[in-house]
Coordinates of C-alpha atoms in Angstrom, one line a residue:
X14 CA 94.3 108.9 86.5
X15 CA 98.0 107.7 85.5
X16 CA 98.2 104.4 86.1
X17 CA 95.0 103.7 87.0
X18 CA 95.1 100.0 84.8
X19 CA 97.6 98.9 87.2
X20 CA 95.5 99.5 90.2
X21 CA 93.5 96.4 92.4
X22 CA 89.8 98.0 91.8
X23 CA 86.7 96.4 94.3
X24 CA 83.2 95.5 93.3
X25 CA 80.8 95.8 96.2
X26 CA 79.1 92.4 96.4
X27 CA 75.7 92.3 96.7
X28 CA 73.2 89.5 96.4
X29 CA 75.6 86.8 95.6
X30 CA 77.5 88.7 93.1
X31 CA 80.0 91.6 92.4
X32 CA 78.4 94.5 91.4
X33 CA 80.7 97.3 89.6
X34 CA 80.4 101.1 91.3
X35 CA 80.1 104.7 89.6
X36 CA 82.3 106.2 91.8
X37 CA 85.5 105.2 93.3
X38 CA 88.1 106.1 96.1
X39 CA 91.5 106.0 96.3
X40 CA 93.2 103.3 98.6
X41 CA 96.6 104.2 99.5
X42 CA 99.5 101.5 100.5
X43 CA 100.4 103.1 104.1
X44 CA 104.1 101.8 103.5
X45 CA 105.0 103.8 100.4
X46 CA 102.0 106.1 100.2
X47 CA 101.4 105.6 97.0
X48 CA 97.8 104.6 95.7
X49 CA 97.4 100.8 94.4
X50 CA 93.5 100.3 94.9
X51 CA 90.3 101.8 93.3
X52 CA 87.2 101.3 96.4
X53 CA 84.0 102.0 95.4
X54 CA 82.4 104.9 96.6
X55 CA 78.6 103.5 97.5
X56 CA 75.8 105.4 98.1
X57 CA 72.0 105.3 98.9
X58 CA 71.4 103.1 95.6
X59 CA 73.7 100.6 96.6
X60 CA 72.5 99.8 99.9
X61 CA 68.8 100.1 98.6
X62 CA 70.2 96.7 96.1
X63 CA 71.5 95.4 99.2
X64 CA 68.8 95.7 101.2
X65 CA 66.1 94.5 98.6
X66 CA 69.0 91.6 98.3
X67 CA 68.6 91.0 102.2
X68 CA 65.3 90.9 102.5
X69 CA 64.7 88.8 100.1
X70 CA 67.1 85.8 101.6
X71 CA 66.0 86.3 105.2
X72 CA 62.7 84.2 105.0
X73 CA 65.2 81.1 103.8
X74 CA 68.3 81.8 105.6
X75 CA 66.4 82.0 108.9
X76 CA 64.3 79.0 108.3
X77 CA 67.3 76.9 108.5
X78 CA 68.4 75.0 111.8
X79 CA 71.2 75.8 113.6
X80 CA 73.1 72.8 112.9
X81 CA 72.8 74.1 109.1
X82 CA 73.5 77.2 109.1
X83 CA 76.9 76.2 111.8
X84 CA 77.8 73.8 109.0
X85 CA 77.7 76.3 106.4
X86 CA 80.3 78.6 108.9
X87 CA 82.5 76.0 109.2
X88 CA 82.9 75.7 105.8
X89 CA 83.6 79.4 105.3
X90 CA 86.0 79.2 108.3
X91 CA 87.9 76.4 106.1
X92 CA 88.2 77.9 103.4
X93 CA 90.0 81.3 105.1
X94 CA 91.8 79.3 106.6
X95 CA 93.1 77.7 103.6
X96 CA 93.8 80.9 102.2
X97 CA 95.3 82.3 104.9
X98 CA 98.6 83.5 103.3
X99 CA 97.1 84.9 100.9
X100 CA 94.8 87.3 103.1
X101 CA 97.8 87.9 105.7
X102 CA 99.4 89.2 102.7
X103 CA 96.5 91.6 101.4
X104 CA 95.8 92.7 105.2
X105 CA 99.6 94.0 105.5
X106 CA 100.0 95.7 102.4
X107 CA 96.5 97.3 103.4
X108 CA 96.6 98.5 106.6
X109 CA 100.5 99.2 107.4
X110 CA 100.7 96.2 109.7
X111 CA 103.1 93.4 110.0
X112 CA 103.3 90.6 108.0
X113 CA 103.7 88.3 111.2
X114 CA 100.9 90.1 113.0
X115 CA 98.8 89.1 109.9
X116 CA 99.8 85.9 109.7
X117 CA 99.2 85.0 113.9
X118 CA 96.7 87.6 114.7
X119 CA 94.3 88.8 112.1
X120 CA 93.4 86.3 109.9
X121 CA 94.0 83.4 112.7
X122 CA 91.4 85.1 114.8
X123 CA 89.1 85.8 111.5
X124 CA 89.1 81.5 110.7
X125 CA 88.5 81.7 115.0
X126 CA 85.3 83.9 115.1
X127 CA 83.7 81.7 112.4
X128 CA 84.4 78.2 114.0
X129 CA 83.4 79.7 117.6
X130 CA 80.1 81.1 116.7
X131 CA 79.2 78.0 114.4
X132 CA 79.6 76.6 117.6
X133 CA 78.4 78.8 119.9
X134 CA 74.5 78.5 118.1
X135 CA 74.1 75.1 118.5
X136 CA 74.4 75.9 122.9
X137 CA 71.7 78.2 123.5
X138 CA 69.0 77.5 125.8
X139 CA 65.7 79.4 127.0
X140 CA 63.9 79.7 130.2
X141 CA 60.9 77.9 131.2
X142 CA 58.6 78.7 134.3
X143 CA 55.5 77.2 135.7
X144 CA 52.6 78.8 137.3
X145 CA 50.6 75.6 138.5
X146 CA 47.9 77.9 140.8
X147 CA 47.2 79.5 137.6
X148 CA 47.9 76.5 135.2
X149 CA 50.2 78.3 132.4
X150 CA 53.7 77.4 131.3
X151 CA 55.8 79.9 130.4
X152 CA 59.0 79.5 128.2
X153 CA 61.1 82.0 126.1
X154 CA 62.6 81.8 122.3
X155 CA 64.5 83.5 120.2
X156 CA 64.7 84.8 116.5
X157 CA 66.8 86.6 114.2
X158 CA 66.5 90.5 114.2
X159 CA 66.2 90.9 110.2
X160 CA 69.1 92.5 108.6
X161 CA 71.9 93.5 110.5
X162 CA 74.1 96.7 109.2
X163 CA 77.6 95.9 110.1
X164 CA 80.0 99.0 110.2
X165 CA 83.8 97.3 110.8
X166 CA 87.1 99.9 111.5
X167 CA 90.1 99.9 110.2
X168 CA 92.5 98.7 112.6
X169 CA 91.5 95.3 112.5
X170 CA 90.0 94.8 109.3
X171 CA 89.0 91.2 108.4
X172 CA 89.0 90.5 112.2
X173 CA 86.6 92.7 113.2
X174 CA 84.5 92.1 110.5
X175 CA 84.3 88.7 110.9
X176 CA 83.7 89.0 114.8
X177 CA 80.3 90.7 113.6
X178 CA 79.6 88.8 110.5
X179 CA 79.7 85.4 111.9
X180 CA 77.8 85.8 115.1
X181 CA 74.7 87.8 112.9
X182 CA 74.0 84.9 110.5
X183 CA 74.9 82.3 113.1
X184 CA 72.0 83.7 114.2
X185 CA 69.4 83.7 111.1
X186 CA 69.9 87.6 110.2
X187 CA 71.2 88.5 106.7
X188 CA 73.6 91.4 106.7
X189 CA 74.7 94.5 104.9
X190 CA 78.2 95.3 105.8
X191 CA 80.6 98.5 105.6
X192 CA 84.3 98.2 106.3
X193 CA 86.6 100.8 106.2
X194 CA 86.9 102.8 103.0
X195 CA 90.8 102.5 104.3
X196 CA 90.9 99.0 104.4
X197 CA 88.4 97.2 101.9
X198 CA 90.2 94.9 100.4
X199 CA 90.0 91.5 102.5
X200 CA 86.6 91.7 103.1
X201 CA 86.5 91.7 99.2
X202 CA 88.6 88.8 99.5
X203 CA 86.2 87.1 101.9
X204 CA 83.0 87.6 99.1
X205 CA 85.1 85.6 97.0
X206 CA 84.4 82.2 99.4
X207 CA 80.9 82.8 100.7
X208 CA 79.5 80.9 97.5
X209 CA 82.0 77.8 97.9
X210 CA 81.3 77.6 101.3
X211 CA 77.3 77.6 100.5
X212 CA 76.2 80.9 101.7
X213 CA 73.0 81.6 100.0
X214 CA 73.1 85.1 97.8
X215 CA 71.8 87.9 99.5
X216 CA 72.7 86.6 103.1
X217 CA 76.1 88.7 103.5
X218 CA 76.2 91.6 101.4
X219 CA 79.5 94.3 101.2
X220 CA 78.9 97.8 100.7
X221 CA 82.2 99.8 100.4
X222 CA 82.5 103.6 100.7
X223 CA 82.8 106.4 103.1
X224 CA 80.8 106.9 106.3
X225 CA 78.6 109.8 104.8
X226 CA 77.7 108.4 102.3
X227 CA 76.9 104.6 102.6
X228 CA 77.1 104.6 106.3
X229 CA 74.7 107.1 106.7
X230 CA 72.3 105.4 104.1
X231 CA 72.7 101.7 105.6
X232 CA 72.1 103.5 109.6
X233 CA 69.1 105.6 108.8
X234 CA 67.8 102.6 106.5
X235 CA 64.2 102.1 107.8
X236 CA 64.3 98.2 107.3
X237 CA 67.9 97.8 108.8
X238 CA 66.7 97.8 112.4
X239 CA 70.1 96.9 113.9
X240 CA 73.6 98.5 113.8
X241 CA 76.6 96.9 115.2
X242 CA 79.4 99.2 114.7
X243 CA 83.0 99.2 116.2
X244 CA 84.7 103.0 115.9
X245 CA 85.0 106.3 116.8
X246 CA 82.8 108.2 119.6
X247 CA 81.8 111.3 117.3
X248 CA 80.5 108.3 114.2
X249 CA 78.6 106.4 117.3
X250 CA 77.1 109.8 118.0
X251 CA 76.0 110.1 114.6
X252 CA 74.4 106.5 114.2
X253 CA 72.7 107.0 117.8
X254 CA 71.0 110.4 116.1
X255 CA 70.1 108.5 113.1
X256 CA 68.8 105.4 114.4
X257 CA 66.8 107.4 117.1
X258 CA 63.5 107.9 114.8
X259 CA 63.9 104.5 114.2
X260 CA 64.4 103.2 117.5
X261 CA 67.2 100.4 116.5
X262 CA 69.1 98.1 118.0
X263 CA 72.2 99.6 118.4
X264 CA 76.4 98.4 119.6
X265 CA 78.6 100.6 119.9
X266 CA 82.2 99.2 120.4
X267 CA 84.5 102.1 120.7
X268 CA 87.9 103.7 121.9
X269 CA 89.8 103.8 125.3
X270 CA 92.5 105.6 127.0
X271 CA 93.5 102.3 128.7
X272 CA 95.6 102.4 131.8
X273 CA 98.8 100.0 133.1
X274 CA 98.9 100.1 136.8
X275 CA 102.3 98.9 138.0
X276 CA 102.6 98.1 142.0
X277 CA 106.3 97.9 143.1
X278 CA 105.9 93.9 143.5
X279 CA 105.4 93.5 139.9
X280 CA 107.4 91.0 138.0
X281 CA 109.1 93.3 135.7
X282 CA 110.8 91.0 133.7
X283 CA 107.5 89.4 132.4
X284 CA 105.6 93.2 133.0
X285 CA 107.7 95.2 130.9
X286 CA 107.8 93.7 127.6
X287 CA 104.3 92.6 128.0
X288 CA 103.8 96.9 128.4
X289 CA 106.0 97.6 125.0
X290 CA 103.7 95.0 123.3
X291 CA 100.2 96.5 125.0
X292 CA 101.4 100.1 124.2
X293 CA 102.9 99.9 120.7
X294 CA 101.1 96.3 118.5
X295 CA 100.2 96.9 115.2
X296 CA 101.3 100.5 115.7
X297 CA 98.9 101.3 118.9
X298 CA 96.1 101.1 117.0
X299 CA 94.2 98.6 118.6
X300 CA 90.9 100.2 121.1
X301 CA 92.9 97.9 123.9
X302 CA 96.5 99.2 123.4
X303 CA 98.1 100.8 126.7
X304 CA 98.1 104.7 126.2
X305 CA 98.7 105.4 130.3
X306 CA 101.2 103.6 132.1
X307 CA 101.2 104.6 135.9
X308 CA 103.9 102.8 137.9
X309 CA 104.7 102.8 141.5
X310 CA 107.3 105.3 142.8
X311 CA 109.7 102.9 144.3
X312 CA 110.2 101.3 141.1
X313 CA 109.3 104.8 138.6
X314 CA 113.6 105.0 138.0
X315 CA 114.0 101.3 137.2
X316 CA 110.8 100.3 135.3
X317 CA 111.0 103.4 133.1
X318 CA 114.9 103.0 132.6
X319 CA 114.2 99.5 131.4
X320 CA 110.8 100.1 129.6
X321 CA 112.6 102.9 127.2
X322 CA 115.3 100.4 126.5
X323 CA 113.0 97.6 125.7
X324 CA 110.6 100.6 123.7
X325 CA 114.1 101.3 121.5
X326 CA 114.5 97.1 120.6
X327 CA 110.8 97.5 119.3
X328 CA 111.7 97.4 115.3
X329 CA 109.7 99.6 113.1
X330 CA 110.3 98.4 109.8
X331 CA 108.3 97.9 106.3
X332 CA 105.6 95.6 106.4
X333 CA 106.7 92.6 104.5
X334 CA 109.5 92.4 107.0
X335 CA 109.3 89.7 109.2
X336 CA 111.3 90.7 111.9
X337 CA 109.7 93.7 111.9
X338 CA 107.9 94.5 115.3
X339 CA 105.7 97.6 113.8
X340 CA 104.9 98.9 110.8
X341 CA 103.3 102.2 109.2
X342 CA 100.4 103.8 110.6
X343 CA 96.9 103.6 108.5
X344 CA 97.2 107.3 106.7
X345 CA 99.0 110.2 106.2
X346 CA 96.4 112.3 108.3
X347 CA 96.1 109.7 110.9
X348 CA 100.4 110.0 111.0
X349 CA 100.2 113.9 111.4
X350 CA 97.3 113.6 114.3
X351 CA 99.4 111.1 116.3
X352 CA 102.2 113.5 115.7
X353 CA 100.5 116.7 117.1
X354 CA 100.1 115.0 120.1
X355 CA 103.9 114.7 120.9
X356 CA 104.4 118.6 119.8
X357 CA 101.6 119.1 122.3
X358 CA 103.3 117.3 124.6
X359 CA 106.4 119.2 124.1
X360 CA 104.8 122.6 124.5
X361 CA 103.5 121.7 127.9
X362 CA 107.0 120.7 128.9
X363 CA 106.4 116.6 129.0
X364 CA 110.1 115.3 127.9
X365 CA 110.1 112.9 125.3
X366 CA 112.4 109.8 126.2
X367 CA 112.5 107.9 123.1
X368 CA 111.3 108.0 119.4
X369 CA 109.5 110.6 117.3
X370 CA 112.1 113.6 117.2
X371 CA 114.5 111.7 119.7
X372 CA 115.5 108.8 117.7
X373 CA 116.9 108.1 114.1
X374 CA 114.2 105.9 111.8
X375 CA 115.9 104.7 108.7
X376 CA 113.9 102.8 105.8
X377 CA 114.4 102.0 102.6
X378 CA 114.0 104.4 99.8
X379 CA 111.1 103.7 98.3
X380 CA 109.1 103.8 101.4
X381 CA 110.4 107.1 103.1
X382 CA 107.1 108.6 102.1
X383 CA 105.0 105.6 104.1
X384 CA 103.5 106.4 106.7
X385 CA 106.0 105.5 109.8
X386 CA 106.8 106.8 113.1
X387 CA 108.9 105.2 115.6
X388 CA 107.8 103.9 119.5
X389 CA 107.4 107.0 121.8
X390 CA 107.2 107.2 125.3
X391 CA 106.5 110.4 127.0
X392 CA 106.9 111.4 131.0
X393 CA 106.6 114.5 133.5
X394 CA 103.3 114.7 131.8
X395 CA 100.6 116.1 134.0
X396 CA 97.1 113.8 134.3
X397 CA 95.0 116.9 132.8
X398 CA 97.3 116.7 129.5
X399 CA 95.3 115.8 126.3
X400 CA 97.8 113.0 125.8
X401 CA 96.5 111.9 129.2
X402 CA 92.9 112.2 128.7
X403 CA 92.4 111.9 124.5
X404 CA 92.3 108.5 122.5
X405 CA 95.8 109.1 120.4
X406 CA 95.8 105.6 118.6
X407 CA 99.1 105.4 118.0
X408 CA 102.5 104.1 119.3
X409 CA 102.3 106.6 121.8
X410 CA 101.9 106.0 125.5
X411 CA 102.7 108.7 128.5
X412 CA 104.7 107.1 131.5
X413 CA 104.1 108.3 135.2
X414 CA 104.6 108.0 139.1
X415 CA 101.9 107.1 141.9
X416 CA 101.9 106.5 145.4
X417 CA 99.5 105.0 146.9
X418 CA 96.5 102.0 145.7
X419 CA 93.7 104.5 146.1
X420 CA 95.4 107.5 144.4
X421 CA 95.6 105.5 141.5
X422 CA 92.4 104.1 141.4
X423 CA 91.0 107.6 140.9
X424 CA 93.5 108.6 138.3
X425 CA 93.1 105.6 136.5
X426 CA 89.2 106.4 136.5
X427 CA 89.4 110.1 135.6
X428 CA 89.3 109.4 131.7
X429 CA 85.6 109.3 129.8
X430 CA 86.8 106.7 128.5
X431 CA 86.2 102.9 130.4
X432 CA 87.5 100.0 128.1
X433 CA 90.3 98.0 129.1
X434 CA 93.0 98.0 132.3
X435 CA 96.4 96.0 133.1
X436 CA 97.3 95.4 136.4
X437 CA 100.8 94.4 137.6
X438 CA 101.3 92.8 140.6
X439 CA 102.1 89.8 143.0
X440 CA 99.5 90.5 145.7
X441 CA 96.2 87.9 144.9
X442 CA 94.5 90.4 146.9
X443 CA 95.1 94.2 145.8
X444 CA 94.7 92.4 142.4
X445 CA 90.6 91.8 143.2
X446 CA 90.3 94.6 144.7
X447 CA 92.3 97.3 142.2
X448 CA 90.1 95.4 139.5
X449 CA 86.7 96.1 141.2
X450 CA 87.3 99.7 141.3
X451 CA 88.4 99.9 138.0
X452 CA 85.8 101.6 135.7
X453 CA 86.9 99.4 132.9
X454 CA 84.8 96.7 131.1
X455 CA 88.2 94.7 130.8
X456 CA 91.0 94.3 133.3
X457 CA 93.8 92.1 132.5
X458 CA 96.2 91.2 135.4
X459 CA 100.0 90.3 134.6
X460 CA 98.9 90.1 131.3
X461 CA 97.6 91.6 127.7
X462 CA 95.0 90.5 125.3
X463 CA 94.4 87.3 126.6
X464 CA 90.6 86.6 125.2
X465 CA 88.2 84.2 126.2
X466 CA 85.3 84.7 123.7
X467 CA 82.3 83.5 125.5
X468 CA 82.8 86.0 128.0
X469 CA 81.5 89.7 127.8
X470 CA 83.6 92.0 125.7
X471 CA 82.9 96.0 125.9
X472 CA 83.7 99.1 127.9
X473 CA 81.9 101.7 130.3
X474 CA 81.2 105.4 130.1
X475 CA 82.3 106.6 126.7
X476 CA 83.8 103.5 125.2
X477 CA 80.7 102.0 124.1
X478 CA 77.2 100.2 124.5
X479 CA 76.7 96.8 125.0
X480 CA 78.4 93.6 124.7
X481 CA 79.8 91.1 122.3
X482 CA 80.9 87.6 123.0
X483 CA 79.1 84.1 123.0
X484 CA 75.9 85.1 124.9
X485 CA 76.2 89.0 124.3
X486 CA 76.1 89.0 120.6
X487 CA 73.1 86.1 120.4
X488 CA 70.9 88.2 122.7
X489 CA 71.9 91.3 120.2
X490 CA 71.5 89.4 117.5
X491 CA 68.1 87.7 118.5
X492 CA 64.9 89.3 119.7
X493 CA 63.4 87.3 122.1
X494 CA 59.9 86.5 123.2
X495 CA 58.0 85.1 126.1
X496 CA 55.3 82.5 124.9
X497 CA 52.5 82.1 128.0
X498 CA 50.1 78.3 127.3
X499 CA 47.1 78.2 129.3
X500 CA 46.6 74.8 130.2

């Protein structure tokens, strides 16, 4: 390959060290399109290293206390932190977003997950009951799982790999991981620290490479007898069918068609660019972006006036750019997908207000083969559209009228999907009761993406099974047991 000395090429780490691959992938920058990183391409050997690896370090790593193993978390959350720059940096160039989403989003929130669950562990209790007429005591405890295979997306990549990595050997589990073959390199990075901050080898172990190949060999892994994977529905129907025989422990964080209901007493000045910001961060590919904005008729001409000016201030620009407000998308086949949806779109007779084939993007030379699209919004789109009813996961979002509370209710609900909702509006009351009819595991109200992390997070129907947060991911990451004394 020309220029293949040039290239950033990954090791997978395994048991404490980096272990050189075969085969590798190309990793291409999203903002030129150019390849600039060699990922190994994993297979059934490597995780069968990384599994003898985990196995072997579970016995220690889960004999420690709490309080030890939280110490040894908040040194790795430390020493991201102290690199954060540096990571921001390498998750941009990666993945196509911002630099200043990096910078107060990504990593921020990767430092975040490891200081939260070092101290979420040292909080757990467990029942206790008495049965005096019999005389027994009866209390319950909990213990790590084993080793946890950790499949982490693309969108979000050191994030979401951190959200699962921390709480798992918070918990006493060693893990193998697999991020994205699209977005490896941070979680490379991250390998980098886990000696300095005293993880023992073999406790976190990175496998990189495509889902048929190591994902399929870490899932149907007989000693791996938990997944946590965050994704697509069709790869969670695949895990489900290969962890069946095996009868694992399974989390399945998925996508959403996530609707904005906006009631005419909404405070538009605070709701609209709140709905630009829902619909279009880090390009709309986040599982919680805003894809289906339905807005109240008495306001449809002003809100959707206002929203398409608002949509046409968001910047798309390169990624290095600060004041850039979006950058490229992940891939050149994710781009044409996203794109298909707006000719669709067009052939059923939706109008498209602003962006792709409306509006002008200009970039600079060497990036006009990136990977960029501009902010669309799309209206006199019927509810039974694929745009309406498919996960696009892009900066794409359909705008349209309603009448009354309970017709929206149902439309809102008509999707398979059941992640997150927005709801706009002044009234206290249609606010609890809109978001008790929601079929929707999150509902924000006159706002976005505000997280508290010891709560539940997860959606209904076809966006996924389970939980994760405080509680959540320690019961998924624990087995637990009910100990009976006769006394």
């Amino acid at each position: 390959m020309a220029g293949t000395k040039a290239l950033l090429t990954l090791e997978n780490f395994i048991n404490g060290e980096f272990v050189p691959c075969n085969s590798y992938l190309d990793s291409y920058d999203p903002s030129t399109g150019d390849v600039y990183c060699r990922v190994p391409n994993s297979g059934k050997e490597e995780i069968e290293a990384a599994v003898e690896a985990a196995r072997a370090a579970f016995p220690g790593w889960s004999a420690r206390s709490p309080q030890e193993r939280s110490q040894v978390l908040h040194r790795l959350a430390d020493l991201l932190e102290q690199s954060l720059e540096e990571l921001a940096q390498a998750e941009s160039r990666d993945q196509g977003k911002t630099i200043t989403l990096a910078r107060t989003m990504d990593i921020p929130r990767s430092v975040q997950n490891f200081r939260f669950f070092a101290s979420s562990i040292l909080h757990h209790t467990s029942e206790c009951t008495q049965m005096d007429h019999v005389g027994c005591l009866h209390y319950t405890m909990r213990a790590p799982v084993g080793i946890a295979g950790l499949i982490s997306p693309w969108n979000l990549p050191l994030y979401l790999l951190t959200w699962k990595v921390a709480p798992a050997i918070a918990a006493g589990n060693t893990v193998i991981a697999k991020p994205s073959e699209l977005t490896s390199v941070t979680a490379w990075m991250m390998c980098k620290l886990l000696e300095r901050a005293g993880v023992p080898p073999g406790v976190v172990n990175i496998v990189f490479g495509t889902g048929p190949r190591v994902g399929e060999a870490l899932v149907s892994h007989p000693e791996v007898p938990l997944i946590s994977f965050t994704g697509s529905q069709p790869t969670a129907e695949r895990i489900t069918q290969l962890s069946a025989p095996h009868c694992k422990k399974l989390s399945l964080e998925l996508g959403g068609k996530n609707p904005a209901i906006i009631f005419e007493d909404a405070n538009l000045e605070e709701c609209i660019p709140t709905t630009v910001k829902s619909s279009f961060a880090n390009q709309g590919e986040i599982c919680l972006c805003t894809s289906r904005i339905f807005v109240q008729k008495s306001i449809y001409s002003e809100f959707l006036e206002k929203f398409v000016e608002a949509t046409r201030m968001w910047k798309v620009g390169i990624p290095s750019d600060p004041s850039a407000s979006m950058g490229a998308l992940i891939s050149k086949a994710h781009l044409e997908k996203v794109r298909s949806y707006i000719k669709k779109a067009r052939t059923e007779g939706a109008r498209i207000l602003c962006g792709e084939g409306v509006d002008t993007l200009s970039l600079p030379p060497r990036n006009q083969a990136g990977y960029f699209m501009l902010p669309t919004v799309i209206t006199d789109i019927k509810d039974d559209s694929c745009c309406m009813k498919e996960e696009i996961f892009g900066p794409v979002t359909c705008v349209v009228p309603f009448d009354s509370e309970e017709e929206v209710i149902q439309r809102a609900n008509s999707v398979k999907y059941g992640l997150a909702a927005t709801v706009w509006s002044s009234n206290v009351g249609r606010i609890h009761r809109v978001a008790k009819k929601l079929q929707s595991g999150l509902v924000w109200t006159n706002c976005w993406l505000i997280r508290e992390l010891n709560l539940p997070f997860g959606g209904m129907k076809s966006s996924g099974v389970g939980r994760e947060g405080a509680k959540d991911s320690h019961e998924f990451f624990t087995e637990i047991k009910t100990i009976t004394i006769k006394h």
